[in-house]
PDB file of C-alpha atoms in Angstrom:
ATOM      1  CA  ALA A1119      84.753 140.472 138.154  1.00 59.00           C
ATOM      2  CA  GLN A1120      88.428 140.229 138.957  1.00 63.00           C
ATOM      3  CA  SER A1121      90.943 139.775 136.125  1.00 86.00           C
ATOM      4  CA  VAL A1122      94.089 137.673 136.120  1.00 92.00           C
ATOM      5  CA  THR A1123      97.273 138.354 134.168  1.00 93.00           C
ATOM      6  CA  GLN A1124      99.985 135.795 133.671  1.00 95.00           C
ATOM      7  CA  LEU A1125     103.041 137.719 132.649  1.00 94.00           C
ATOM      8  CA  ASP A1126     104.820 134.993 130.679  1.00 95.00           C
ATOM      9  CA  SER A1127     103.194 132.869 127.996  1.00 94.00           C
ATOM     10  CA  GLN A1128     106.155 130.502 127.779  1.00 96.00           C
ATOM     11  CA  VAL A1129     108.958 129.691 130.204  1.00 97.00           C
ATOM     12  CA  PRO A1130     111.777 127.381 129.077  1.00 97.00           C
ATOM     13  CA  VAL A1131     114.096 126.147 131.802  1.00 97.00           C
ATOM     14  CA  PHE A1132     116.720 123.453 132.240  1.00 97.00           C
ATOM     15  CA  GLU A1133     116.145 120.497 134.512  1.00 97.00           C
ATOM     16  CA  GLU A1134     117.073 121.086 138.187  1.00 97.00           C
ATOM     17  CA  ALA A1135     116.999 124.873 137.720  1.00 98.00           C
ATOM     18  CA  PRO A1136     114.636 127.066 139.763  1.00 98.00           C
ATOM     19  CA  VAL A1137     111.553 128.534 138.144  1.00 98.00           C
ATOM     20  CA  GLU A1138     109.083 131.328 138.845  1.00 98.00           C
ATOM     21  CA  LEU A1139     105.776 131.742 137.013  1.00 98.00           C
ATOM     22  CA  ARG A1140     104.279 135.170 137.520  1.00 97.00           C
ATOM     23  CA  CYS A1141     100.654 136.070 138.148  1.00 96.00           C
ATOM     24  CA  ASN A1142      98.988 139.384 138.933  1.00 95.00           C
ATOM     25  CA  TYR A1143      95.332 139.902 139.764  1.00 92.00           C
ATOM     26  CA  SER A1144      93.102 142.921 140.014  1.00 87.00           C
ATOM     27  CA  SER A1145      90.628 143.108 142.824  1.00 70.00           C
ATOM     28  CA  SER A1146      89.684 145.646 145.438  1.00 60.00           C
ATOM     29  CA  VAL A1147      88.192 143.117 147.819  1.00 64.00           C
ATOM     30  CA  SER A1148      89.298 139.909 149.479  1.00 71.00           C
ATOM     31  CA  VAL A1149      90.195 137.339 146.884  1.00 84.00           C
ATOM     32  CA  TYR A1150      90.943 133.646 146.720  1.00 89.00           C
ATOM     33  CA  LEU A1151      93.878 132.633 144.518  1.00 92.00           C
ATOM     34  CA  PHE A1152      94.786 129.357 142.869  1.00 94.00           C
ATOM     35  CA  TRP A1153      97.343 127.702 140.649  1.00 97.00           C
ATOM     36  CA  TYR A1154      96.267 124.810 138.464  1.00 96.00           C
ATOM     37  CA  VAL A1155      98.348 122.534 136.240  1.00 96.00           C
ATOM     38  CA  GLN A1156      97.234 120.938 132.992  1.00 94.00           C
ATOM     39  CA  TYR A1157      99.135 118.048 131.450  1.00 92.00           C
ATOM     40  CA  PRO A1158      98.589 117.321 127.736  1.00 86.00           C
ATOM     41  CA  ASN A1159      95.072 116.177 126.885  1.00 82.00           C
ATOM     42  CA  GLN A1160      93.961 116.256 130.483  1.00 85.00           C
ATOM     43  CA  GLY A1161      91.786 118.397 132.726  1.00 88.00           C
ATOM     44  CA  LEU A1162      93.040 120.878 135.301  1.00 93.00           C
ATOM     45  CA  GLN A1163      94.498 119.750 138.609  1.00 92.00           C
ATOM     46  CA  LEU A1164      94.858 122.008 141.639  1.00 93.00           C
ATOM     47  CA  LEU A1165      98.472 122.728 142.640  1.00 96.00           C
ATOM     48  CA  LEU A1166      97.804 125.056 145.555  1.00 95.00           C
ATOM     49  CA  LYS A1167      95.418 127.686 146.844  1.00 93.00           C
ATOM     50  CA  TYR A1168      95.374 130.782 149.009  1.00 92.00           C
ATOM     51  CA  LEU A1169      92.163 131.432 150.904  1.00 87.00           C
ATOM     52  CA  SER A1170      93.452 133.310 153.979  1.00 85.00           C
ATOM     53  CA  GLY A1171      96.177 133.185 156.636  1.00 86.00           C
ATOM     54  CA  SER A1172      99.863 132.639 155.863  1.00 88.00           C
ATOM     55  CA  THR A1173     100.947 134.341 152.655  1.00 90.00           C
ATOM     56  CA  LEU A1174     103.322 131.506 151.729  1.00 95.00           C
ATOM     57  CA  VAL A1175     101.382 128.558 150.423  1.00 95.00           C
ATOM     58  CA  LYS A1176     102.851 125.126 149.749  1.00 96.00           C
ATOM     59  CA  GLY A1177     101.318 122.807 147.208  1.00 94.00           C
ATOM     60  CA  ILE A1178     101.861 119.460 145.586  1.00 93.00           C
ATOM     61  CA  ASN A1179     104.953 118.368 143.640  1.00 93.00           C
ATOM     62  CA  GLY A1180     107.237 120.789 145.521  1.00 96.00           C
ATOM     63  CA  PHE A1181     105.565 123.985 144.283  1.00 97.00           C
ATOM     64  CA  GLU A1182     104.886 127.003 146.464  1.00 97.00           C
ATOM     65  CA  ALA A1183     103.419 130.464 145.937  1.00 97.00           C
ATOM     66  CA  GLU A1184     103.467 133.733 147.821  1.00 95.00           C
ATOM     67  CA  PHE A1185     100.484 136.037 148.132  1.00 93.00           C
ATOM     68  CA  ASN A1186     101.536 139.686 148.010  1.00 93.00           C
ATOM     69  CA  LYS A1187      98.584 141.957 148.655  1.00 89.00           C
ATOM     70  CA  SER A1188     100.438 145.242 148.096  1.00 90.00           C
ATOM     71  CA  GLN A1189     101.657 144.110 144.675  1.00 91.00           C
ATOM     72  CA  THR A1190      98.496 142.089 143.908  1.00 92.00           C
ATOM     73  CA  SER A1191     100.659 139.158 142.895  1.00 94.00           C
ATOM     74  CA  PHE A1192     100.629 135.419 143.438  1.00 96.00           C
ATOM     75  CA  HIS A1193     103.793 134.051 141.840  1.00 97.00           C
ATOM     76  CA  LEU A1194     104.448 130.316 141.657  1.00 98.00           C
ATOM     77  CA  ARG A1195     107.912 128.951 142.416  1.00 98.00           C
ATOM     78  CA  LYS A1196     109.804 125.688 142.488  1.00 98.00           C
ATOM     79  CA  PRO A1197     113.460 125.482 143.563  1.00 97.00           C
ATOM     80  CA  SER A1198     114.381 122.593 141.246  1.00 97.00           C
ATOM     81  CA  VAL A1199     112.243 121.456 138.309  1.00 97.00           C
ATOM     82  CA  HIS A1200     111.997 118.041 136.709  1.00 96.00           C
ATOM     83  CA  ILE A1201     111.195 116.971 133.162  1.00 96.00           C
ATOM     84  CA  SER A1202     107.815 115.796 134.459  1.00 95.00           C
ATOM     85  CA  ASP A1203     106.904 119.385 135.399  1.00 96.00           C
ATOM     86  CA  THR A1204     106.514 120.230 131.715  1.00 96.00           C
ATOM     87  CA  ALA A1205     102.888 121.342 131.443  1.00 96.00           C
ATOM     88  CA  GLU A1206     100.651 124.395 131.208  1.00 96.00           C
ATOM     89  CA  TYR A1207     100.051 126.329 134.404  1.00 97.00           C
ATOM     90  CA  PHE A1208      97.050 128.529 135.082  1.00 96.00           C
ATOM     91  CA  CYS A1209      96.575 131.158 137.737  1.00 95.00           C
ATOM     92  CA  ALA A1210      92.983 131.804 138.845  1.00 92.00           C
ATOM     93  CA  ALA A1211      91.155 134.161 141.162  1.00 90.00           C
ATOM     94  CA  SER A1212      87.714 134.300 142.683  1.00 85.00           C
ATOM     95  CA  ARG A1213      85.796 136.088 145.377  1.00 78.00           C
ATOM     96  CA  ARG A1214      83.418 134.373 147.774  1.00 68.00           C
ATOM     97  CA  ASN A1215      79.994 133.905 146.203  1.00 64.00           C
ATOM     98  CA  ASN A1216      81.388 134.782 142.817  1.00 70.00           C
ATOM     99  CA  ASP A1217      82.730 133.061 139.739  1.00 77.00           C
ATOM    100  CA  MET A1218      86.339 132.001 139.084  1.00 83.00           C
ATOM    101  CA  ARG A1219      88.446 133.674 136.371  1.00 87.00           C
ATOM    102  CA  PHE A1220      91.645 132.366 134.823  1.00 91.00           C
ATOM    103  CA  GLY A1221      94.778 133.814 133.301  1.00 92.00           C
ATOM    104  CA  ALA A1222      95.868 132.933 129.773  1.00 93.00           C
ATOM    105  CA  GLY A1223      98.283 130.275 130.984  1.00 95.00           C
ATOM    106  CA  THR A1224     102.059 129.777 131.069  1.00 96.00           C
ATOM    107  CA  ARG A1225     103.609 126.893 129.210  1.00 96.00           C
ATOM    108  CA  LEU A1226     106.536 125.559 131.232  1.00 97.00           C
ATOM    109  CA  THR A1227     109.018 123.503 129.230  1.00 97.00           C
ATOM    110  CA  VAL A1228     111.752 121.720 131.162  1.00 97.00           C
ATOM    111  CA  LYS A1229     114.721 120.765 129.031  1.00 96.00           C
ATOM    112  CA  PRO A1230     117.298 118.081 129.877  1.00 95.00           C
TER     113      PRO A1230
ATOM    114  CA  ASN B 230      84.389 108.459 143.413  1.00 62.00           C
ATOM    115  CA  ALA B 231      83.704 109.939 139.954  1.00 73.00           C
ATOM    116  CA  GLY B 232      83.997 113.686 140.755  1.00 93.00           C
ATOM    117  CA  VAL B 233      83.049 115.679 137.648  1.00 95.00           C
ATOM    118  CA  THR B 234      82.092 113.743 134.518  1.00 96.00           C
ATOM    119  CA  GLN B 235      81.603 115.271 131.075  1.00 96.00           C
ATOM    120  CA  THR B 236      79.750 113.652 128.202  1.00 96.00           C
ATOM    121  CA  PRO B 237      80.733 113.292 125.361  1.00 96.00           C
ATOM    122  CA  LYS B 238      84.545 113.477 125.252  1.00 94.00           C
ATOM    123  CA  PHE B 239      84.745 114.221 121.520  1.00 95.00           C
ATOM    124  CA  ARG B 240      82.258 115.519 118.974  1.00 96.00           C
ATOM    125  CA  VAL B 241      82.290 116.811 115.419  1.00 97.00           C
ATOM    126  CA  LEU B 242      79.385 118.992 114.326  1.00 96.00           C
ATOM    127  CA  LYS B 243      78.434 120.588 111.064  1.00 97.00           C
ATOM    128  CA  THR B 244      77.759 124.322 111.003  1.00 97.00           C
ATOM    129  CA  GLY B 245      74.188 124.978 112.075  1.00 97.00           C
ATOM    130  CA  GLN B 246      73.707 121.735 113.988  1.00 97.00           C
ATOM    131  CA  SER B 247      72.764 121.727 117.649  1.00 96.00           C
ATOM    132  CA  MET B 248      74.037 119.690 120.560  1.00 95.00           C
ATOM    133  CA  THR B 249      74.059 119.476 124.332  1.00 97.00           C
ATOM    134  CA  LEU B 250      77.056 118.825 126.555  1.00 97.00           C
ATOM    135  CA  LEU B 251      76.332 117.173 129.865  1.00 97.00           C
ATOM    136  CA  CYS B 252      78.224 117.742 133.093  1.00 97.00           C
ATOM    137  CA  ALA B 253      77.512 115.654 136.187  1.00 97.00           C
ATOM    138  CA  GLN B 254      79.078 115.979 139.637  1.00 97.00           C
ATOM    139  CA  ASP B 255      78.662 113.714 142.655  1.00 95.00           C
ATOM    140  CA  MET B 256      80.163 116.008 145.316  1.00 93.00           C
ATOM    141  CA  ASN B 257      76.966 117.890 146.213  1.00 93.00           C
ATOM    142  CA  HIS B 258      78.561 121.144 145.045  1.00 92.00           C
ATOM    143  CA  GLU B 259      76.435 124.276 144.767  1.00 91.00           C
ATOM    144  CA  TYR B 260      78.448 126.066 142.087  1.00 91.00           C
ATOM    145  CA  MET B 261      78.992 124.726 138.585  1.00 93.00           C
ATOM    146  CA  TYR B 262      80.787 126.341 135.655  1.00 94.00           C
ATOM    147  CA  TRP B 263      81.294 125.940 131.930  1.00 96.00           C
ATOM    148  CA  TYR B 264      84.569 127.174 130.408  1.00 96.00           C
ATOM    149  CA  ARG B 265      86.029 127.054 126.950  1.00 96.00           C
ATOM    150  CA  GLN B 266      89.768 126.732 126.370  1.00 94.00           C
ATOM    151  CA  ASP B 267      91.425 128.134 123.279  1.00 92.00           C
ATOM    152  CA  PRO B 268      95.170 128.377 122.557  1.00 86.00           C
ATOM    153  CA  GLY B 269      96.741 131.486 124.093  1.00 83.00           C
ATOM    154  CA  MET B 270      93.509 132.560 125.764  1.00 85.00           C
ATOM    155  CA  GLY B 271      93.366 130.352 128.819  1.00 88.00           C
ATOM    156  CA  LEU B 272      89.968 129.362 130.143  1.00 92.00           C
ATOM    157  CA  ARG B 273      87.101 131.741 129.552  1.00 93.00           C
ATOM    158  CA  LEU B 274      83.910 131.463 131.532  1.00 92.00           C
ATOM    159  CA  ILE B 275      80.794 130.858 129.424  1.00 96.00           C
ATOM    160  CA  HIS B 276      78.046 130.465 132.021  1.00 95.00           C
ATOM    161  CA  TYR B 277      77.842 129.429 135.623  1.00 92.00           C
ATOM    162  CA  SER B 278      75.260 128.411 138.193  1.00 92.00           C
ATOM    163  CA  VAL B 279      75.107 129.174 141.905  1.00 89.00           C
ATOM    164  CA  GLY B 280      72.520 126.510 142.640  1.00 90.00           C
ATOM    165  CA  GLU B 281      69.713 124.355 141.281  1.00 93.00           C
ATOM    166  CA  GLY B 282      67.423 126.339 139.004  1.00 94.00           C
ATOM    167  CA  THR B 283      69.805 129.309 138.634  1.00 93.00           C
ATOM    168  CA  THR B 284      72.182 130.346 135.855  1.00 95.00           C
ATOM    169  CA  ALA B 285      74.299 133.412 135.113  1.00 93.00           C
ATOM    170  CA  LYS B 286      76.342 134.714 132.192  1.00 93.00           C
ATOM    171  CA  GLY B 287      80.103 134.671 132.206  1.00 91.00           C
ATOM    172  CA  GLU B 288      82.648 136.337 129.916  1.00 90.00           C
ATOM    173  CA  VAL B 289      81.633 134.742 126.601  1.00 95.00           C
ATOM    174  CA  PRO B 290      77.975 133.634 126.780  1.00 96.00           C
ATOM    175  CA  ASP B 291      76.854 134.421 123.220  1.00 96.00           C
ATOM    176  CA  GLY B 292      75.769 131.387 121.201  1.00 96.00           C
ATOM    177  CA  TYR B 293      75.367 129.173 124.277  1.00 97.00           C
ATOM    178  CA  ASN B 294      72.537 128.340 126.659  1.00 97.00           C
ATOM    179  CA  VAL B 295      72.608 126.425 129.929  1.00 97.00           C
ATOM    180  CA  SER B 296      70.244 124.746 132.338  1.00 97.00           C
ATOM    181  CA  ARG B 297      70.554 123.472 135.910  1.00 96.00           C
ATOM    182  CA  LEU B 298      67.372 121.513 136.533  1.00 94.00           C
ATOM    183  CA  LYS B 299      69.052 119.192 139.032  1.00 95.00           C
ATOM    184  CA  LYS B 300      71.799 120.131 141.478  1.00 95.00           C
ATOM    185  CA  GLN B 301      74.165 117.481 140.165  1.00 96.00           C
ATOM    186  CA  ASN B 302      73.798 118.301 136.454  1.00 97.00           C
ATOM    187  CA  PHE B 303      74.731 121.341 134.377  1.00 98.00           C
ATOM    188  CA  LEU B 304      73.928 121.280 130.660  1.00 98.00           C
ATOM    189  CA  LEU B 305      75.535 123.430 127.980  1.00 98.00           C
ATOM    190  CA  GLY B 306      73.654 123.824 124.702  1.00 97.00           C
ATOM    191  CA  LEU B 307      74.667 125.065 121.303  1.00 96.00           C
ATOM    192  CA  GLU B 308      71.553 125.845 119.263  1.00 91.00           C
ATOM    193  CA  SER B 309      73.280 126.576 115.942  1.00 96.00           C
ATOM    194  CA  ALA B 310      76.945 125.632 115.976  1.00 96.00           C
ATOM    195  CA  ALA B 311      79.526 127.882 114.292  1.00 97.00           C
ATOM    196  CA  PRO B 312      83.197 127.195 113.459  1.00 97.00           C
ATOM    197  CA  SER B 313      84.169 129.824 116.076  1.00 96.00           C
ATOM    198  CA  GLN B 314      82.804 127.446 118.703  1.00 97.00           C
ATOM    199  CA  THR B 315      85.469 124.877 117.922  1.00 97.00           C
ATOM    200  CA  SER B 316      87.190 124.528 121.278  1.00 97.00           C
ATOM    201  CA  VAL B 317      87.792 122.341 124.293  1.00 96.00           C
ATOM    202  CA  TYR B 318      85.012 122.725 126.843  1.00 97.00           C
ATOM    203  CA  PHE B 319      85.536 122.165 130.550  1.00 96.00           C
ATOM    204  CA  CYS B 320      82.977 121.821 133.275  1.00 96.00           C
ATOM    205  CA  ALA B 321      83.852 122.489 136.907  1.00 94.00           C
ATOM    206  CA  SER B 322      82.134 122.554 140.276  1.00 93.00           C
ATOM    207  CA  SER B 323      82.966 124.061 143.658  1.00 90.00           C
ATOM    208  CA  TYR B 324      81.727 124.329 147.250  1.00 81.00           C
ATOM    209  CA  PRO B 325      81.706 126.595 149.126  1.00 72.00           C
ATOM    210  CA  PRO B 326      81.251 129.158 146.371  1.00 62.00           C
ATOM    211  CA  GLY B 327      84.441 130.802 145.148  1.00 63.00           C
ATOM    212  CA  THR B 328      86.850 128.205 146.513  1.00 75.00           C
ATOM    213  CA  GLU B 329      88.632 125.314 144.842  1.00 83.00           C
ATOM    214  CA  ALA B 330      87.045 124.144 141.605  1.00 88.00           C
ATOM    215  CA  PHE B 331      87.116 120.519 140.477  1.00 92.00           C
ATOM    216  CA  PHE B 332      87.309 119.946 136.740  1.00 94.00           C
ATOM    217  CA  GLY B 333      86.076 117.358 134.322  1.00 94.00           C
ATOM    218  CA  GLN B 334      88.324 115.864 131.651  1.00 93.00           C
ATOM    219  CA  GLY B 335      87.002 118.124 128.900  1.00 94.00           C
ATOM    220  CA  THR B 336      85.032 117.800 125.655  1.00 96.00           C
ATOM    221  CA  ARG B 337      86.811 118.454 122.402  1.00 95.00           C
ATOM    222  CA  LEU B 338      84.304 119.956 119.962  1.00 97.00           C
ATOM    223  CA  THR B 339      85.035 120.599 116.314  1.00 97.00           C
ATOM    224  CA  VAL B 340      82.565 122.510 114.143  1.00 97.00           C
ATOM    225  CA  VAL B 341      83.138 122.111 110.400  1.00 96.00           C
TER     226      VAL B 341
END
């Protein structure tokens, strides 16, 4: 099964600053990639997904991610964060007809 | 539109006790998953199912059993609970296989 590495366990950032959360995956075959967000004491909510086609994917709440096959990366970006973006973010990968695996998570803290 | 529903939401068990967690989905999804979430470790796959009557092991299956007797339900059992199984458990479902997963709200289990 593919593995997923989130390179930063915690990312502190000031409000209205840009942010990038990094994710690398290992897979030798076509892969589907996802970013999920988890707010305190809640389940996971899908932010965006890459299944095929354009490598730049736009999601909810102003987030976007770029699929880079040569670097096996799928980094999440937002040009200007808000206090309400404070949450844990998970990168995930799967292959068709296979299970989904998650990274360890990145805790984004937005400070005023 | 309920989506994925987990029962119960909270439970405290004594070491050696058994229990079953129930996951129900109303989206006619083929794939269903059980994950556990522990601090700093992200979500780890326990077991999954690719359809009614089938189950498969994930990353951390030891100490757990599952059953998928009906397409809409996926049960996770702990035969003899241990403190190491204290965790938050998430159920998810997806269709088509390998694409976006929808999550339940989680079950917080404490084993004392």
